[in-house]
PDB file of C-alpha atoms in Angstrom:
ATOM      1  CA  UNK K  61       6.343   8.866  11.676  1.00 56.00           C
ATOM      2  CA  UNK K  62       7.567  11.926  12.483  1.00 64.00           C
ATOM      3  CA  UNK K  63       7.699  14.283  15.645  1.00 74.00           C
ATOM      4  CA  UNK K  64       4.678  16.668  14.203  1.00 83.00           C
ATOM      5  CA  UNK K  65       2.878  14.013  13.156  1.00 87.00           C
ATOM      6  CA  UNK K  66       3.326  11.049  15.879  1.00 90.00           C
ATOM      7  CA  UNK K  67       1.979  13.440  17.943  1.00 92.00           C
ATOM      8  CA  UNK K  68      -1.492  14.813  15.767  1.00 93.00           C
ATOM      9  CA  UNK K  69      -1.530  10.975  16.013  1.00 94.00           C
ATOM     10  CA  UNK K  70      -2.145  10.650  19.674  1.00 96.00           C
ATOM     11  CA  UNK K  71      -4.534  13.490  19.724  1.00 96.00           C
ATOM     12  CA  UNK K  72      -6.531  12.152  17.339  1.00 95.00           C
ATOM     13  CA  UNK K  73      -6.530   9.086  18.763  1.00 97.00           C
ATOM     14  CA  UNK K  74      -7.390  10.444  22.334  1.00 97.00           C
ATOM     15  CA  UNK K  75     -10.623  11.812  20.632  1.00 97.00           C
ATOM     16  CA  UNK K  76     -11.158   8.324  19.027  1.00 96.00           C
ATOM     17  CA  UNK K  77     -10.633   8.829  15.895  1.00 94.00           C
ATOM     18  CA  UNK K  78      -8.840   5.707  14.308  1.00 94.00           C
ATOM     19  CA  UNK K  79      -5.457   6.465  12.667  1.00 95.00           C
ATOM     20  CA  UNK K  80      -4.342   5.179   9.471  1.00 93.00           C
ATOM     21  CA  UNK K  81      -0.557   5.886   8.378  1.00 92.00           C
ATOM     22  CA  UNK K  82       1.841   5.193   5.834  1.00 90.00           C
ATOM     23  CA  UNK K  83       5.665   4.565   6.228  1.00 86.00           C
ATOM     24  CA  UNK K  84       8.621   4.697   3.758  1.00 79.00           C
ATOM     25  CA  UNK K  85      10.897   2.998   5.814  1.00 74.00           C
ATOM     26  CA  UNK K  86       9.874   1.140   8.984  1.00 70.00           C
ATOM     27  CA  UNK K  87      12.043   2.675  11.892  1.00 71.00           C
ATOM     28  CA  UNK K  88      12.861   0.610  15.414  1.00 67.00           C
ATOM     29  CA  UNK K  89      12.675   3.727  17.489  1.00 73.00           C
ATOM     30  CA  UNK K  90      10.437   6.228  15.525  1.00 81.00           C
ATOM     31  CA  UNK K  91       8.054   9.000  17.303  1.00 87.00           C
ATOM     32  CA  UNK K  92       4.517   6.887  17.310  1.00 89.00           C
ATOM     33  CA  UNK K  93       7.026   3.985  19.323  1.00 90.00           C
ATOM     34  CA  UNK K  94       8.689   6.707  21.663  1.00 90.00           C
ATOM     35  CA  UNK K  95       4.910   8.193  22.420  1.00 93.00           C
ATOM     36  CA  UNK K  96       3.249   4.375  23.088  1.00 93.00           C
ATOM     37  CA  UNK K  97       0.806   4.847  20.016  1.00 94.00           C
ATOM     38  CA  UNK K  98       2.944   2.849  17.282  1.00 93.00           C
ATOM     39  CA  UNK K  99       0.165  -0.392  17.772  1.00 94.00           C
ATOM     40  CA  UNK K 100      -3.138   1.926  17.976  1.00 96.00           C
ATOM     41  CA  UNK K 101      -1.800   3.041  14.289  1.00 94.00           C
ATOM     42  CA  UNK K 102      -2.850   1.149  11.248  1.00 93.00           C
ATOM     43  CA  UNK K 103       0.540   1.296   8.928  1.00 92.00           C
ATOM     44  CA  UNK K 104       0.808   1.196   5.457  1.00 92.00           C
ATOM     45  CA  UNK K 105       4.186   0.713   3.787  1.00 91.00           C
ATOM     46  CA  UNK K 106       4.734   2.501  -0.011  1.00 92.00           C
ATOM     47  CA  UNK K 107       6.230   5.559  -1.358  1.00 91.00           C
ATOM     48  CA  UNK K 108       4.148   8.914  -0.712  1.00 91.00           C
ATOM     49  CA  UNK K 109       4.727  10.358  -4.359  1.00 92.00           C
ATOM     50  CA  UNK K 110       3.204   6.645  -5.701  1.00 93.00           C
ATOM     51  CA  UNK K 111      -0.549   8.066  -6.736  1.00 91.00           C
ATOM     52  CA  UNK K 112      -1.460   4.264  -7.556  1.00 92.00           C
ATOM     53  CA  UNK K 113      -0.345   3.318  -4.489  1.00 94.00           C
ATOM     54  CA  UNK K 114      -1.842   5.904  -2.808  1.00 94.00           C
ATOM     55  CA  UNK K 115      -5.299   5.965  -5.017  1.00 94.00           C
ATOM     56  CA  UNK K 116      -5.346   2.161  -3.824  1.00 93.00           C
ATOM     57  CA  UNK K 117      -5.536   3.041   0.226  1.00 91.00           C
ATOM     58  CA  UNK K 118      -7.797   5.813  -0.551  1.00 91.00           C
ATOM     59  CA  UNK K 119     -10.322   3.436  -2.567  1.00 92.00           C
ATOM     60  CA  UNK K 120      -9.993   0.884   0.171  1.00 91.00           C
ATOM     61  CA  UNK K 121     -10.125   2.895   3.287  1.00 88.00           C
ATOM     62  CA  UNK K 122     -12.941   5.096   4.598  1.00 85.00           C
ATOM     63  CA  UNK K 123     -11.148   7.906   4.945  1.00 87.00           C
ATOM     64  CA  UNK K 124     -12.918  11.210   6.442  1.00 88.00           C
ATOM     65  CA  UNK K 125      -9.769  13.193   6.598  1.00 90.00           C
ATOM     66  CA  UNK K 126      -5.590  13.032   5.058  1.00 90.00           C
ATOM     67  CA  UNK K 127      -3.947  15.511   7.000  1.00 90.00           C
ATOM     68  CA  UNK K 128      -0.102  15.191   4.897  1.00 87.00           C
ATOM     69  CA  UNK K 129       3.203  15.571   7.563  1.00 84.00           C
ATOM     70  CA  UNK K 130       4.945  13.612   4.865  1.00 80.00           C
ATOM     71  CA  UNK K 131       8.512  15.493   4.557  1.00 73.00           C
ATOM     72  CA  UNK K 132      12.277  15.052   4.446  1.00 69.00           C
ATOM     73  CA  UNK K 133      13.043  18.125   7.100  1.00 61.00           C
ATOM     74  CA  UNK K 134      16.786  17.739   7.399  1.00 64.00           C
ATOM     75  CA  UNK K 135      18.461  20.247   6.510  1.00 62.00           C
ATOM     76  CA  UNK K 136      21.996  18.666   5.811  1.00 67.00           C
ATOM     77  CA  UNK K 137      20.478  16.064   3.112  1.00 61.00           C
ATOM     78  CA  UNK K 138      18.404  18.819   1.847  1.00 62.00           C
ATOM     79  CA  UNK K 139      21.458  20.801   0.670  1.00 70.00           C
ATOM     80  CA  UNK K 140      23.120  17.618  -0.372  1.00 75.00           C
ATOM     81  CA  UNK K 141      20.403  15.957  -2.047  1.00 75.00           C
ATOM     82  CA  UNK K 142      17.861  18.536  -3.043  1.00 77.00           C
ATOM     83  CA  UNK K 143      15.759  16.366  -5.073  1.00 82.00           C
ATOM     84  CA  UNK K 144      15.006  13.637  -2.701  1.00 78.00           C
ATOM     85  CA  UNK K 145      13.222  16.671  -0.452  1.00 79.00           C
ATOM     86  CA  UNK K 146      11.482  18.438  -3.191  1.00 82.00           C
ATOM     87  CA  UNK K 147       9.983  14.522  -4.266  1.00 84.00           C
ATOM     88  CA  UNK K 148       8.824  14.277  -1.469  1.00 83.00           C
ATOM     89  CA  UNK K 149       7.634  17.576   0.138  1.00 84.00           C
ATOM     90  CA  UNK K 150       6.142  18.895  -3.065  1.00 88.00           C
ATOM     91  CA  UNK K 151       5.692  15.670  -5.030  1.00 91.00           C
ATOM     92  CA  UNK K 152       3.925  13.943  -2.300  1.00 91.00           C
ATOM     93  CA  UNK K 153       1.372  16.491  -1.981  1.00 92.00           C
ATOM     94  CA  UNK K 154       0.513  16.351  -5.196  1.00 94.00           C
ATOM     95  CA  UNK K 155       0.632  12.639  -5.807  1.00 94.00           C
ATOM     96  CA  UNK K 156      -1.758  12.960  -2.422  1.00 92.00           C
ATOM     97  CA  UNK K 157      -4.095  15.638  -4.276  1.00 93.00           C
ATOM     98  CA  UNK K 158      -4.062  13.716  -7.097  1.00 93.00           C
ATOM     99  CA  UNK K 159      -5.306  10.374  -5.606  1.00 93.00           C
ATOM    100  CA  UNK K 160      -8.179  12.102  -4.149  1.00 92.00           C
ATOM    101  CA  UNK K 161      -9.422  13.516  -7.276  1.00 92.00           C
ATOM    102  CA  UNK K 162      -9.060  10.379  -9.231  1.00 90.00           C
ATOM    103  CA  UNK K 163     -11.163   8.019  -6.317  1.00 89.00           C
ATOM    104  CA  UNK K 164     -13.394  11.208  -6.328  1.00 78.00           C
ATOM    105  CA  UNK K 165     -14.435  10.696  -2.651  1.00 74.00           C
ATOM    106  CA  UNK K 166     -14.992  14.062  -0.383  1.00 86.00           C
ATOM    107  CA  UNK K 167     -12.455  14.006   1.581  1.00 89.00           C
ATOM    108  CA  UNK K 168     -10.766  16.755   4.155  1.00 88.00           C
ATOM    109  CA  UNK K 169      -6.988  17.801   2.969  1.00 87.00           C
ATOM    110  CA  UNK K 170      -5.097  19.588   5.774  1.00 86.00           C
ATOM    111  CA  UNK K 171      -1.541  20.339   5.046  1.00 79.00           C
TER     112      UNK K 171
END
């Protein structure tokens, strides 16, 4: 989980909202770890631009809200490997968008 969203995390969690998250690739020291919140998180493990995947935790959760902090922010592997950014900055969202409409549930989408 990243910085920005690690810590939306613990603020949602402070108001007691339960958190529900999904990882690409599990990370030892990650920012949900450093801030003490990585075990109040319920973690899902799949690809962000995989609408089946994604339709699947949407059908199976009840979700009130997807607030997307999905990215690949670095700059350096953004000029090296463009594509890997734009699948998942601009790919994700829609695969996101696209999982909503298809499970048709009302459901808040803050990006």
């Amino acid at each position: 989980m990243c910085g920005s969203g690690a810590h939306f995390a613990k603020l949602a969690l402070a108001h007691g909202h339960d958190v529900f998250s999904i990882e690409h690739q599990p990370k030892p020291n990650d920012s949900a770890r450093l801030l003490g919140i990585k075990d109040q998180i319920t973690w899902a493990y799949g690809d962000i631009t995989n609408s089946r995947f994604l339709s699947h935790i949407i059908a199976d959760w009840e979700l009130q809200a997807v607030v997307h902090f999905a990215a690949l922010p670095l700059v350096r592997v953004s000029t090296s490997v463009p594509e890997a950014i734009w699948n998942v900055n601009c790919l994700g969202t829609v695969a996101l968008l696209e999982a909503i409409r298809l499970v048709s549930k009302k459901i808040h989408f803050l990006y």
